[in-house]
Amino acid sequence: MNATPSSTDHRDHAYGTDHAYGTATDRTEPADQEGRTVHLDTAGWGTMPAAVRALVADCASREDRYGPHELEEDLEDVLRTEVHERLGALLGVPAADTAVVTDAAGAFDALVSRLAPGRGERVWTTPYESAARLTALYALRDRTRCTVEVVPLREDGDLDLEWMARHIDDDVALVSVVHVPSGCGIVNPVEEIGQILAPYRCVYAVDASYSAGQLPVDAGRIGCQLLTGDGWRFLRGPYAVGFAFLAPRLRAAFEDAAAHRPLPPNAAVAGLNAALAHHTATTDGSAGLAGQGLLPTLRAAVEECPGTELIAPGRVQSAILAFRHRDLPAALVRRRLAARGVVVWKTVAQETPLHLPRSGATTALRASLGPDTTPQDIARFGRALREVVCEETAGAQRPRPARTLPPAPTPVLAPAPAPIPPAGPRPRPSARRHLTLCPTP
């Protein structure tokens, strides 16, 4: 589809439904598959479809030519109606209960900063939460003197739902659960958790940043009151735009907090609208990721490489696979793969501080599938990974030439220091205090 609006009227409907749709045929690839970059980092940055990319560029051009207010007027239907209708359809909620935000973490923080649980009330989170959400929860704890509790895991890595069912009560004020974490591909049972929490007063918040676009995400079935996500990952929209679903009882508090935060650029919102339309058109109305069927092949490519270890807890996995090499630094492997045209992500313990250190890793690699991933891409990734490991491990085992050290200098005796007079009792040093997270004023 032609992504260029009509030259006769710059206020045509090109920013609406007709222009928003891209198709699976609007991207071009090199005929030589070996020369094509293998992008296995959709979880970090989904590659925009050509129609979405063209629309964002056109919006930026129009804003530069006519100004931001003129662009906002052109996009009025998209900004006020279309994008919310598409978000509502994606999340299974009324369009009026959706919001467009800059990012999921900021939306979560905006709401949490307005909550006021009583002293001693409990807040639940999981070992798979991101550092950004944990920071918001710890700030809430420091401000209100509530208690933050981490839901335990079963031996297989799944959340212990039986523990949750036994310990839930009306003194639980907030439960924060990530659907799919950034550091591994486990799929947490958010719908089952919603059923456990339904009879109680707590606010149930779900992070769908790494699941929206690759898995079905139905906030109505989940039973949550807050659901947040980023638009530039598996939904493949532009950067700096995300979304949120808010139950009506939370909307006033959220809007009050969001009024003091920056809004996403209008061009980015238009791009998200187009990406949502493209996602719906290319998945035949389902929310599943077509490339997810390649996960067993991706997993086998990693397992067949000597010295690699999977970081894949839980019984249900998504299109994200984390792994590490026992001897090689993750940063080195990532760079060597990039030099061979294969893009993966290096994840560090600080991103999921309650999970990755438990696995014994401070850094790891993350490969994530996208709608354009092919079996040939996985084969190239597997070959490149084996080549990198073989080359680097062989280089580490190669004997190094002996170093010739310069002769040691002749020691010179220093004069004896003058005697130090005895001192009185030494003052005891003041006790060190650890830094604590403080809420933003």
Tab-separated table of C-alpha atoms in Angstrom:
chain	number	residue	atom	x	y	z
A	1	MET	CA	0.000	0.000	0.000
A	2	ASN	CA	1.207	3.436	-0.821
A	3	ALA	CA	2.322	5.137	2.398
A	4	THR	CA	2.384	8.647	0.940
A	5	PRO	CA	-0.734	10.767	1.605
A	6	SER	CA	-2.496	12.599	-1.166
A	7	SER	CA	-0.660	15.717	-2.280
A	8	THR	CA	-3.923	17.598	-2.868
A	9	ASP	CA	-4.893	17.860	0.803
A	10	HIS	CA	-2.592	17.274	3.727
A	11	ARG	CA	-5.630	16.719	5.979
A	12	ASP	CA	-6.834	13.611	4.209
A	13	HIS	CA	-7.623	10.367	6.023
A	14	ALA	CA	-4.173	8.956	5.432
A	15	TYR	CA	-3.546	8.995	9.181
A	16	GLY	CA	-6.640	6.936	9.859
A	17	THR	CA	-7.766	3.472	8.984
A	18	ASP	CA	-6.799	3.382	5.329
A	19	HIS	CA	-3.218	4.436	5.907
A	20	ALA	CA	-2.711	2.489	9.119
A	21	TYR	CA	-2.821	-0.942	7.622
A	22	GLY	CA	0.367	-2.563	6.429
A	23	THR	CA	0.536	-6.039	4.997
A	24	ALA	CA	2.960	-8.890	5.233
A	25	THR	CA	4.121	-8.078	1.709
A	26	ASP	CA	5.167	-4.485	2.386
A	27	ARG	CA	8.690	-5.404	3.448
A	28	THR	CA	11.498	-6.296	1.091
A	29	GLU	CA	14.290	-8.734	1.830
A	30	PRO	CA	17.546	-9.463	0.067
A	31	ALA	CA	17.356	-12.435	-2.248
A	32	ASP	CA	20.462	-13.806	-0.547
A	33	GLN	CA	19.291	-15.028	2.843
A	34	GLU	CA	22.897	-15.262	4.062
A	35	GLY	CA	23.221	-11.502	3.583
A	36	ARG	CA	20.096	-10.713	5.611
A	37	THR	CA	20.504	-9.579	9.199
A	38	VAL	CA	19.007	-12.140	11.563
A	39	HIS	CA	17.084	-10.067	14.099
A	40	LEU	CA	16.492	-12.152	17.228
A	41	ASP	CA	15.747	-9.255	19.548
A	42	THR	CA	12.065	-8.542	19.044
A	43	ALA	CA	11.674	-8.414	22.834
A	44	GLY	CA	14.079	-5.485	22.923
A	45	TRP	CA	13.068	-3.689	19.742
A	46	GLY	CA	10.634	-5.084	17.215
A	47	THR	CA	11.451	-4.067	13.660
A	48	MET	CA	8.671	-1.794	12.384
A	49	PRO	CA	6.740	-2.912	9.295
A	50	ALA	CA	7.489	-0.747	6.276
A	51	ALA	CA	4.025	0.880	6.299
A	52	VAL	CA	4.369	1.855	9.967
A	53	ARG	CA	7.862	3.219	9.442
A	54	ALA	CA	6.741	5.262	6.453
A	55	LEU	CA	3.804	6.697	8.394
A	56	VAL	CA	5.986	7.784	11.328
A	57	ALA	CA	8.463	9.425	8.949
A	58	ASP	CA	5.650	11.185	7.110
A	59	CYS	CA	4.195	12.492	10.387
A	60	ALA	CA	7.577	13.836	11.422
A	61	SER	CA	7.920	15.546	8.039
A	62	ARG	CA	4.471	17.113	8.313
A	63	GLU	CA	5.171	18.280	11.854
A	64	ASP	CA	8.377	19.918	10.701
A	65	ARG	CA	6.566	21.636	7.826
A	66	TYR	CA	3.262	22.640	9.445
A	67	GLY	CA	3.976	22.509	13.194
A	68	PRO	CA	2.821	20.222	16.032
A	69	HIS	CA	-0.640	21.784	16.439
A	70	GLU	CA	-1.460	21.312	12.777
A	71	LEU	CA	-0.323	17.676	12.979
A	72	GLU	CA	-2.422	17.109	16.086
A	73	GLU	CA	-5.462	18.461	14.265
A	74	ASP	CA	-4.761	16.149	11.329
A	75	LEU	CA	-4.484	13.174	13.695
A	76	GLU	CA	-7.481	14.013	15.869
A	77	ASP	CA	-9.485	10.912	14.930
A	78	VAL	CA	-6.458	8.671	15.447
A	79	LEU	CA	-5.397	10.179	18.770
A	80	ARG	CA	-8.853	10.394	20.330
A	81	THR	CA	-10.671	7.406	18.887
A	82	GLU	CA	-8.897	4.924	16.628
A	83	VAL	CA	-5.907	4.015	18.778
A	84	HIS	CA	-8.144	3.450	21.809
A	85	GLU	CA	-10.529	1.271	19.802
A	86	ARG	CA	-7.613	-0.835	18.618
A	87	LEU	CA	-6.180	-1.097	22.135
A	88	GLY	CA	-9.568	-2.108	23.480
A	89	ALA	CA	-9.864	-4.829	20.847
A	90	LEU	CA	-6.345	-6.090	21.593
A	91	LEU	CA	-6.863	-6.187	25.372
A	92	GLY	CA	-10.509	-7.258	25.448
A	93	VAL	CA	-11.695	-4.142	27.292
A	94	PRO	CA	-13.795	-1.056	26.485
A	95	ALA	CA	-11.913	1.548	24.482
A	96	ALA	CA	-12.744	4.177	27.104
A	97	ASP	CA	-10.701	2.257	29.696
A	98	THR	CA	-7.437	2.450	27.733
A	99	ALA	CA	-4.721	5.096	27.866
A	100	VAL	CA	-1.701	5.903	25.724
A	101	VAL	CA	1.516	6.442	27.686
A	102	THR	CA	5.213	6.805	26.985
A	103	ASP	CA	6.161	3.445	28.530
A	104	ALA	CA	4.803	0.713	30.777
A	105	ALA	CA	7.163	1.337	33.692
A	106	GLY	CA	6.219	5.005	33.858
A	107	ALA	CA	2.503	4.182	33.816
A	108	PHE	CA	2.946	1.697	36.652
A	109	ASP	CA	4.926	4.183	38.706
A	110	ALA	CA	2.331	6.902	38.081
A	111	LEU	CA	-0.413	4.781	39.597
A	112	VAL	CA	1.618	3.276	42.443
A	113	SER	CA	2.707	6.745	43.519
A	114	ARG	CA	-0.975	7.562	44.174
A	115	LEU	CA	-1.802	4.417	46.163
A	116	ALA	CA	-1.962	4.618	49.944
A	117	PRO	CA	-2.005	1.182	51.570
A	118	GLY	CA	-2.224	1.205	55.345
A	119	ARG	CA	0.770	0.658	57.594
A	120	GLY	CA	1.564	-3.051	57.699
A	121	GLU	CA	-0.647	-3.961	54.729
A	122	ARG	CA	0.947	-6.308	52.263
A	123	VAL	CA	2.116	-5.859	48.672
A	124	TRP	CA	2.888	-8.969	46.627
A	125	THR	CA	5.335	-9.210	43.767
A	126	THR	CA	7.243	-12.039	42.047
A	127	PRO	CA	10.915	-12.968	41.572
A	128	TYR	CA	10.529	-12.182	37.864
A	129	GLU	CA	9.655	-8.482	38.246
A	130	SER	CA	11.726	-5.809	36.512
A	131	ALA	CA	13.987	-3.435	38.399
A	132	ALA	CA	11.760	-0.483	37.433
A	133	ARG	CA	8.628	-2.007	38.978
A	134	LEU	CA	10.522	-3.128	42.067
A	135	THR	CA	11.841	0.413	42.511
A	136	ALA	CA	8.266	1.748	42.459
A	137	LEU	CA	7.165	-0.882	44.985
A	138	TYR	CA	10.063	-0.182	47.340
A	139	ALA	CA	9.297	3.542	47.162
A	140	LEU	CA	5.683	2.732	48.058
A	141	ARG	CA	6.921	0.662	51.011
A	142	ASP	CA	9.177	3.447	52.260
A	143	ARG	CA	6.399	6.032	51.917
A	144	THR	CA	3.534	4.094	53.511
A	145	ARG	CA	5.309	1.497	55.697
A	146	CYS	CA	3.517	-1.332	53.947
A	147	THR	CA	5.235	-4.722	53.580
A	148	VAL	CA	6.567	-6.033	50.261
A	149	GLU	CA	6.428	-9.832	49.966
A	150	VAL	CA	7.802	-11.966	47.122
A	151	VAL	CA	5.624	-14.876	46.025
A	152	PRO	CA	7.738	-18.065	46.261
A	153	LEU	CA	8.499	-20.339	43.332
A	154	ARG	CA	7.975	-24.051	42.985
A	155	GLU	CA	10.937	-26.264	42.200
A	156	ASP	CA	10.181	-26.072	38.469
A	157	GLY	CA	10.271	-22.252	38.514
A	158	ASP	CA	6.527	-21.640	38.322
A	159	LEU	CA	4.870	-19.297	40.795
A	160	ASP	CA	3.435	-21.131	43.795
A	161	LEU	CA	-0.297	-20.594	43.314
A	162	GLU	CA	-1.114	-22.777	46.296
A	163	TRP	CA	0.904	-20.425	48.506
A	164	MET	CA	-1.019	-17.481	47.098
A	165	ALA	CA	-4.367	-19.154	47.740
A	166	ARG	CA	-3.389	-19.937	51.350
A	167	HIS	CA	-2.006	-16.491	52.201
A	168	ILE	CA	-4.346	-14.109	50.374
A	169	ASP	CA	-6.467	-11.905	52.631
A	170	ASP	CA	-7.944	-8.438	52.653
A	171	ASP	CA	-4.715	-7.010	54.063
A	172	VAL	CA	-3.102	-7.571	50.645
A	173	ALA	CA	-3.425	-4.155	49.002
A	174	LEU	CA	-1.524	-4.626	45.708
A	175	VAL	CA	-0.335	-7.584	43.635
A	176	SER	CA	2.157	-6.940	40.825
A	177	VAL	CA	2.794	-9.765	38.337
A	178	VAL	CA	4.742	-9.720	35.084
A	179	HIS	CA	3.111	-11.832	32.355
A	180	VAL	CA	6.412	-12.590	30.600
A	181	PRO	CA	9.620	-11.269	32.212
A	182	SER	CA	12.429	-9.625	30.281
A	183	GLY	CA	15.141	-11.997	31.508
A	184	CYS	CA	13.600	-15.327	30.480
A	185	GLY	CA	10.676	-16.730	28.541
A	186	ILE	CA	8.448	-18.094	31.293
A	187	VAL	CA	4.721	-17.352	30.915
A	188	ASN	CA	3.208	-16.637	34.316
A	189	PRO	CA	-0.411	-17.808	34.841
A	190	VAL	CA	-1.969	-14.363	35.114
A	191	GLU	CA	-5.527	-15.599	34.560
A	192	GLU	CA	-5.285	-18.215	37.318
A	193	ILE	CA	-3.830	-15.583	39.641
A	194	GLY	CA	-6.737	-13.293	38.803
A	195	GLN	CA	-9.183	-16.003	39.862
A	196	ILE	CA	-7.411	-16.353	43.229
A	197	LEU	CA	-7.462	-12.589	43.825
A	198	ALA	CA	-10.986	-11.873	42.554
A	199	PRO	CA	-12.843	-12.106	45.905
A	200	TYR	CA	-10.432	-9.705	47.611
A	201	ARG	CA	-9.954	-5.917	47.647
A	202	CYS	CA	-6.413	-5.783	46.286
A	203	VAL	CA	-5.380	-3.950	43.126
A	204	TYR	CA	-4.077	-6.497	40.609
A	205	ALA	CA	-1.461	-5.028	38.214
A	206	VAL	CA	-0.055	-6.974	35.248
A	207	ASP	CA	2.970	-6.049	33.129
A	208	ALA	CA	2.300	-7.153	29.541
A	209	SER	CA	5.297	-5.404	27.958
A	210	TYR	CA	6.849	-8.658	26.718
A	211	SER	CA	3.636	-10.557	26.038
A	212	ALA	CA	1.388	-8.161	24.109
A	213	GLY	CA	1.786	-8.978	20.444
A	214	GLN	CA	3.154	-12.488	20.933
A	215	LEU	CA	0.535	-13.992	23.287
A	216	PRO	CA	-3.187	-13.400	23.838
A	217	VAL	CA	-3.601	-10.642	26.431
A	218	ASP	CA	-7.207	-10.255	27.583
A	219	ALA	CA	-7.435	-7.971	30.606
A	220	GLY	CA	-11.081	-8.927	31.112
A	221	ARG	CA	-10.231	-12.623	31.417
A	222	ILE	CA	-7.169	-11.846	33.536
A	223	GLY	CA	-9.297	-9.878	35.985
A	224	CYS	CA	-6.698	-7.179	36.622
A	225	GLN	CA	-7.367	-3.545	37.402
A	226	LEU	CA	-4.178	-2.253	35.755
A	227	LEU	CA	-2.393	-3.651	32.714
A	228	THR	CA	0.560	-1.882	31.102
A	229	GLY	CA	2.701	-2.561	28.050
A	230	ASP	CA	5.249	-1.124	25.623
A	231	GLY	CA	4.385	-0.608	21.980
A	232	TRP	CA	7.850	-1.101	20.457
A	233	ARG	CA	8.472	-4.763	21.300
A	234	PHE	CA	6.318	-7.551	19.860
A	235	LEU	CA	3.723	-5.058	18.621
A	236	ARG	CA	6.511	-3.446	16.524
A	237	GLY	CA	5.445	0.146	16.930
A	238	PRO	CA	7.745	3.168	17.344
A	239	TYR	CA	9.755	3.861	20.467
A	240	ALA	CA	8.486	6.039	23.361
A	241	VAL	CA	4.848	4.984	23.205
A	242	GLY	CA	3.023	2.413	25.307
A	243	PHE	CA	-0.438	1.695	26.621
A	244	ALA	CA	-2.404	0.955	29.750
A	245	PHE	CA	-5.755	-0.482	30.736
A	246	LEU	CA	-7.255	0.993	33.895
A	247	ALA	CA	-10.320	-0.117	35.787
A	248	PRO	CA	-12.735	2.806	36.205
A	249	ARG	CA	-12.024	3.054	39.949
A	250	LEU	CA	-8.350	3.758	39.230
A	251	ARG	CA	-8.750	6.220	36.391
A	252	ALA	CA	-8.997	9.397	38.454
A	253	ALA	CA	-5.855	8.607	40.448
A	254	PHE	CA	-3.953	7.642	37.295
A	255	GLU	CA	-4.998	10.711	35.314
A	256	ASP	CA	-4.026	12.957	38.203
A	257	ALA	CA	-0.531	11.434	38.256
A	258	ALA	CA	-0.198	11.251	34.472
A	259	ALA	CA	-1.016	14.956	34.133
A	260	HIS	CA	2.480	15.709	35.436
A	261	ARG	CA	4.252	13.325	33.040
A	262	PRO	CA	5.259	13.860	29.404
A	263	LEU	CA	2.957	12.582	26.693
A	264	PRO	CA	4.199	10.432	23.811
A	265	PRO	CA	4.771	12.279	20.525
A	266	ASN	CA	1.761	12.407	18.232
A	267	ALA	CA	3.748	10.735	15.458
A	268	ALA	CA	4.541	7.843	17.808
A	269	VAL	CA	0.868	7.435	18.747
A	270	ALA	CA	-0.062	7.350	15.071
A	271	GLY	CA	2.653	4.741	14.572
A	272	LEU	CA	1.267	2.630	17.420
A	273	ASN	CA	-2.189	2.833	15.857
A	274	ALA	CA	-0.761	1.637	12.548
A	275	ALA	CA	1.222	-1.144	14.257
A	276	LEU	CA	-1.915	-2.374	16.028
A	277	ALA	CA	-3.788	-2.417	12.729
A	278	HIS	CA	-0.902	-4.260	11.061
A	279	HIS	CA	-0.796	-6.785	13.892
A	280	THR	CA	-4.512	-7.498	13.595
A	281	ALA	CA	-4.376	-7.799	9.807
A	282	THR	CA	-1.381	-10.156	9.745
A	283	THR	CA	-2.525	-12.438	12.576
A	284	ASP	CA	-6.064	-12.936	11.235
A	285	GLY	CA	-7.538	-11.378	14.358
A	286	SER	CA	-5.649	-13.611	16.810
A	287	ALA	CA	-3.039	-12.226	19.170
A	288	GLY	CA	-0.552	-15.061	18.771
A	289	LEU	CA	2.885	-14.685	17.227
A	290	ALA	CA	3.270	-16.792	14.097
A	291	GLY	CA	7.014	-17.248	14.645
A	292	GLN	CA	6.482	-18.771	18.089
A	293	GLY	CA	6.340	-22.222	16.488
A	294	LEU	CA	10.097	-21.905	15.901
A	295	LEU	CA	10.868	-21.891	19.627
A	296	PRO	CA	11.769	-25.628	19.769
A	297	THR	CA	14.150	-25.103	16.844
A	298	LEU	CA	15.728	-22.101	18.550
A	299	ARG	CA	16.075	-24.034	21.779
A	300	ALA	CA	17.730	-26.947	19.975
A	301	ALA	CA	20.211	-24.577	18.298
A	302	VAL	CA	21.342	-23.366	21.716
A	303	GLU	CA	21.418	-26.799	23.344
A	304	GLU	CA	23.537	-28.244	20.528
A	305	CYS	CA	26.265	-25.654	21.080
A	306	PRO	CA	29.001	-26.893	23.446
A	307	GLY	CA	29.168	-25.141	26.806
A	308	THR	CA	25.821	-23.345	26.631
A	309	GLU	CA	23.194	-23.480	29.364
A	310	LEU	CA	19.527	-22.551	29.058
A	311	ILE	CA	17.866	-20.226	31.556
A	312	ALA	CA	14.308	-21.416	31.025
A	313	PRO	CA	12.352	-21.911	34.250
A	314	GLY	CA	8.717	-22.953	34.288
A	315	ARG	CA	6.528	-25.315	32.311
A	316	VAL	CA	5.160	-22.801	29.768
A	317	GLN	CA	7.545	-20.801	27.590
A	318	SER	CA	7.088	-17.861	25.234
A	319	ALA	CA	9.039	-16.704	22.177
A	320	ILE	CA	11.931	-15.553	24.396
A	321	LEU	CA	14.901	-17.799	25.182
A	322	ALA	CA	17.669	-16.863	27.632
A	323	PHE	CA	20.972	-18.720	27.791
A	324	ARG	CA	24.611	-18.322	28.723
A	325	HIS	CA	27.971	-19.940	28.061
A	326	ARG	CA	29.810	-21.402	31.012
A	327	ASP	CA	33.166	-19.855	30.080
A	328	LEU	CA	32.582	-16.966	27.659
A	329	PRO	CA	31.281	-13.507	28.674
A	330	ALA	CA	27.851	-12.692	27.309
A	331	ALA	CA	29.058	-9.336	25.952
A	332	LEU	CA	31.788	-11.052	23.937
A	333	VAL	CA	29.403	-13.593	22.426
A	334	ARG	CA	26.891	-10.874	21.556
A	335	ARG	CA	29.533	-8.811	19.747
A	336	ARG	CA	30.851	-11.800	17.832
A	337	LEU	CA	27.345	-12.773	16.750
A	338	ALA	CA	26.627	-9.199	15.641
A	339	ALA	CA	29.767	-9.284	13.491
A	340	ARG	CA	28.214	-12.312	11.753
A	341	GLY	CA	24.900	-10.520	11.158
A	342	VAL	CA	22.983	-12.058	14.070
A	343	VAL	CA	21.394	-9.678	16.599
A	344	VAL	CA	20.632	-10.866	20.143
A	345	TRP	CA	20.384	-9.060	23.481
A	346	LYS	CA	22.678	-9.149	26.488
A	347	THR	CA	20.698	-9.131	29.711
A	348	VAL	CA	22.197	-8.355	33.109
A	349	ALA	CA	21.224	-9.301	36.639
A	350	GLN	CA	20.132	-5.750	37.477
A	351	GLU	CA	17.237	-5.981	35.006
A	352	THR	CA	15.533	-8.750	37.023
A	353	PRO	CA	17.451	-8.587	40.301
A	354	LEU	CA	15.352	-11.193	42.138
A	355	HIS	CA	15.638	-13.816	39.392
A	356	LEU	CA	18.827	-13.889	37.348
A	357	PRO	CA	21.255	-13.982	40.307
A	358	ARG	CA	19.397	-17.044	41.615
A	359	SER	CA	20.307	-18.895	38.441
A	360	GLY	CA	23.975	-18.245	39.151
A	361	ALA	CA	24.393	-15.788	36.283
A	362	THR	CA	25.225	-12.099	36.362
A	363	THR	CA	24.858	-11.742	32.583
A	364	ALA	CA	23.131	-13.814	29.923
A	365	LEU	CA	22.018	-13.694	26.311
A	366	ARG	CA	18.421	-13.396	25.167
A	367	ALA	CA	17.125	-14.437	21.775
A	368	SER	CA	13.538	-13.595	20.865
A	369	LEU	CA	11.540	-14.514	17.808
A	370	GLY	CA	9.527	-12.179	15.613
A	371	PRO	CA	6.871	-12.539	12.915
A	372	ASP	CA	9.562	-12.374	10.219
A	373	THR	CA	11.821	-15.038	11.754
A	374	THR	CA	12.378	-17.989	9.428
A	375	PRO	CA	13.849	-21.482	9.890
A	376	GLN	CA	16.821	-20.281	7.836
A	377	ASP	CA	17.382	-17.506	10.399
A	378	ILE	CA	17.510	-20.049	13.219
A	379	ALA	CA	19.940	-22.191	11.241
A	380	ARG	CA	22.234	-19.187	10.680
A	381	PHE	CA	22.043	-18.326	14.355
A	382	GLY	CA	23.001	-21.866	15.335
A	383	ARG	CA	25.974	-21.933	12.960
A	384	ALA	CA	27.166	-18.510	14.075
A	385	LEU	CA	26.886	-19.429	17.746
A	386	ARG	CA	28.910	-22.610	17.265
A	387	GLU	CA	31.560	-20.727	15.288
A	388	VAL	CA	31.902	-18.059	17.966
A	389	VAL	CA	32.175	-20.602	20.768
A	390	CYS	CA	34.714	-22.745	18.884
A	391	GLU	CA	36.897	-19.772	17.947
A	392	GLU	CA	36.858	-18.168	21.378
A	393	THR	CA	37.385	-21.355	23.368
A	394	ALA	CA	40.204	-22.404	21.039
A	395	GLY	CA	41.843	-19.012	21.492
A	396	ALA	CA	41.574	-19.310	25.268
A	397	GLN	CA	43.307	-22.715	25.204
A	398	ARG	CA	46.113	-21.610	22.852
A	399	PRO	CA	49.420	-21.291	24.810
A	400	ARG	CA	50.622	-17.728	25.143
A	401	PRO	CA	54.278	-16.771	24.444
A	402	ALA	CA	56.429	-16.371	27.548
A	403	ARG	CA	56.857	-12.799	28.686
A	404	THR	CA	60.379	-11.445	29.214
A	405	LEU	CA	60.375	-9.396	32.379
A	406	PRO	CA	62.822	-6.489	32.854
A	407	PRO	CA	65.455	-6.947	35.572
A	408	ALA	CA	64.296	-6.013	39.041
A	409	PRO	CA	65.752	-2.738	40.341
A	410	THR	CA	68.271	-2.845	43.191
A	411	PRO	CA	66.394	-2.177	46.425
A	412	VAL	CA	67.301	0.972	48.352
A	413	LEU	CA	66.750	0.990	52.083
A	414	ALA	CA	64.698	3.926	53.285
A	415	PRO	CA	65.646	5.678	56.536
A	416	ALA	CA	63.803	4.449	59.601
A	417	PRO	CA	60.751	6.602	60.380
A	418	ALA	CA	60.715	8.695	63.515
A	419	PRO	CA	58.936	7.037	66.432
A	420	ILE	CA	55.278	7.913	66.750
A	421	PRO	CA	54.149	8.930	70.230
A	422	PRO	CA	51.432	6.733	71.705
A	423	ALA	CA	47.934	8.036	71.061
A	424	GLY	CA	44.867	7.995	73.261
A	425	PRO	CA	41.910	5.677	72.706
A	426	ARG	CA	40.840	5.513	69.054
A	427	PRO	CA	37.354	6.873	68.416
A	428	ARG	CA	34.962	4.236	67.075
A	429	PRO	CA	33.866	4.893	63.494
A	430	SER	CA	30.225	5.725	63.025
A	431	ALA	CA	28.152	2.848	61.714
A	432	ARG	CA	27.652	2.777	57.943
A	433	ARG	CA	24.143	3.071	56.667
A	434	HIS	CA	22.957	1.465	53.449
A	435	LEU	CA	21.308	3.628	50.865
A	436	THR	CA	17.540	3.247	50.662
A	437	LEU	CA	15.177	4.063	47.843
A	438	CYS	CA	13.186	7.199	48.499
A	439	PRO	CA	9.964	8.260	46.777
A	440	THR	CA	10.122	11.016	44.209
A	441	PRO	CA	8.666	14.242	45.660
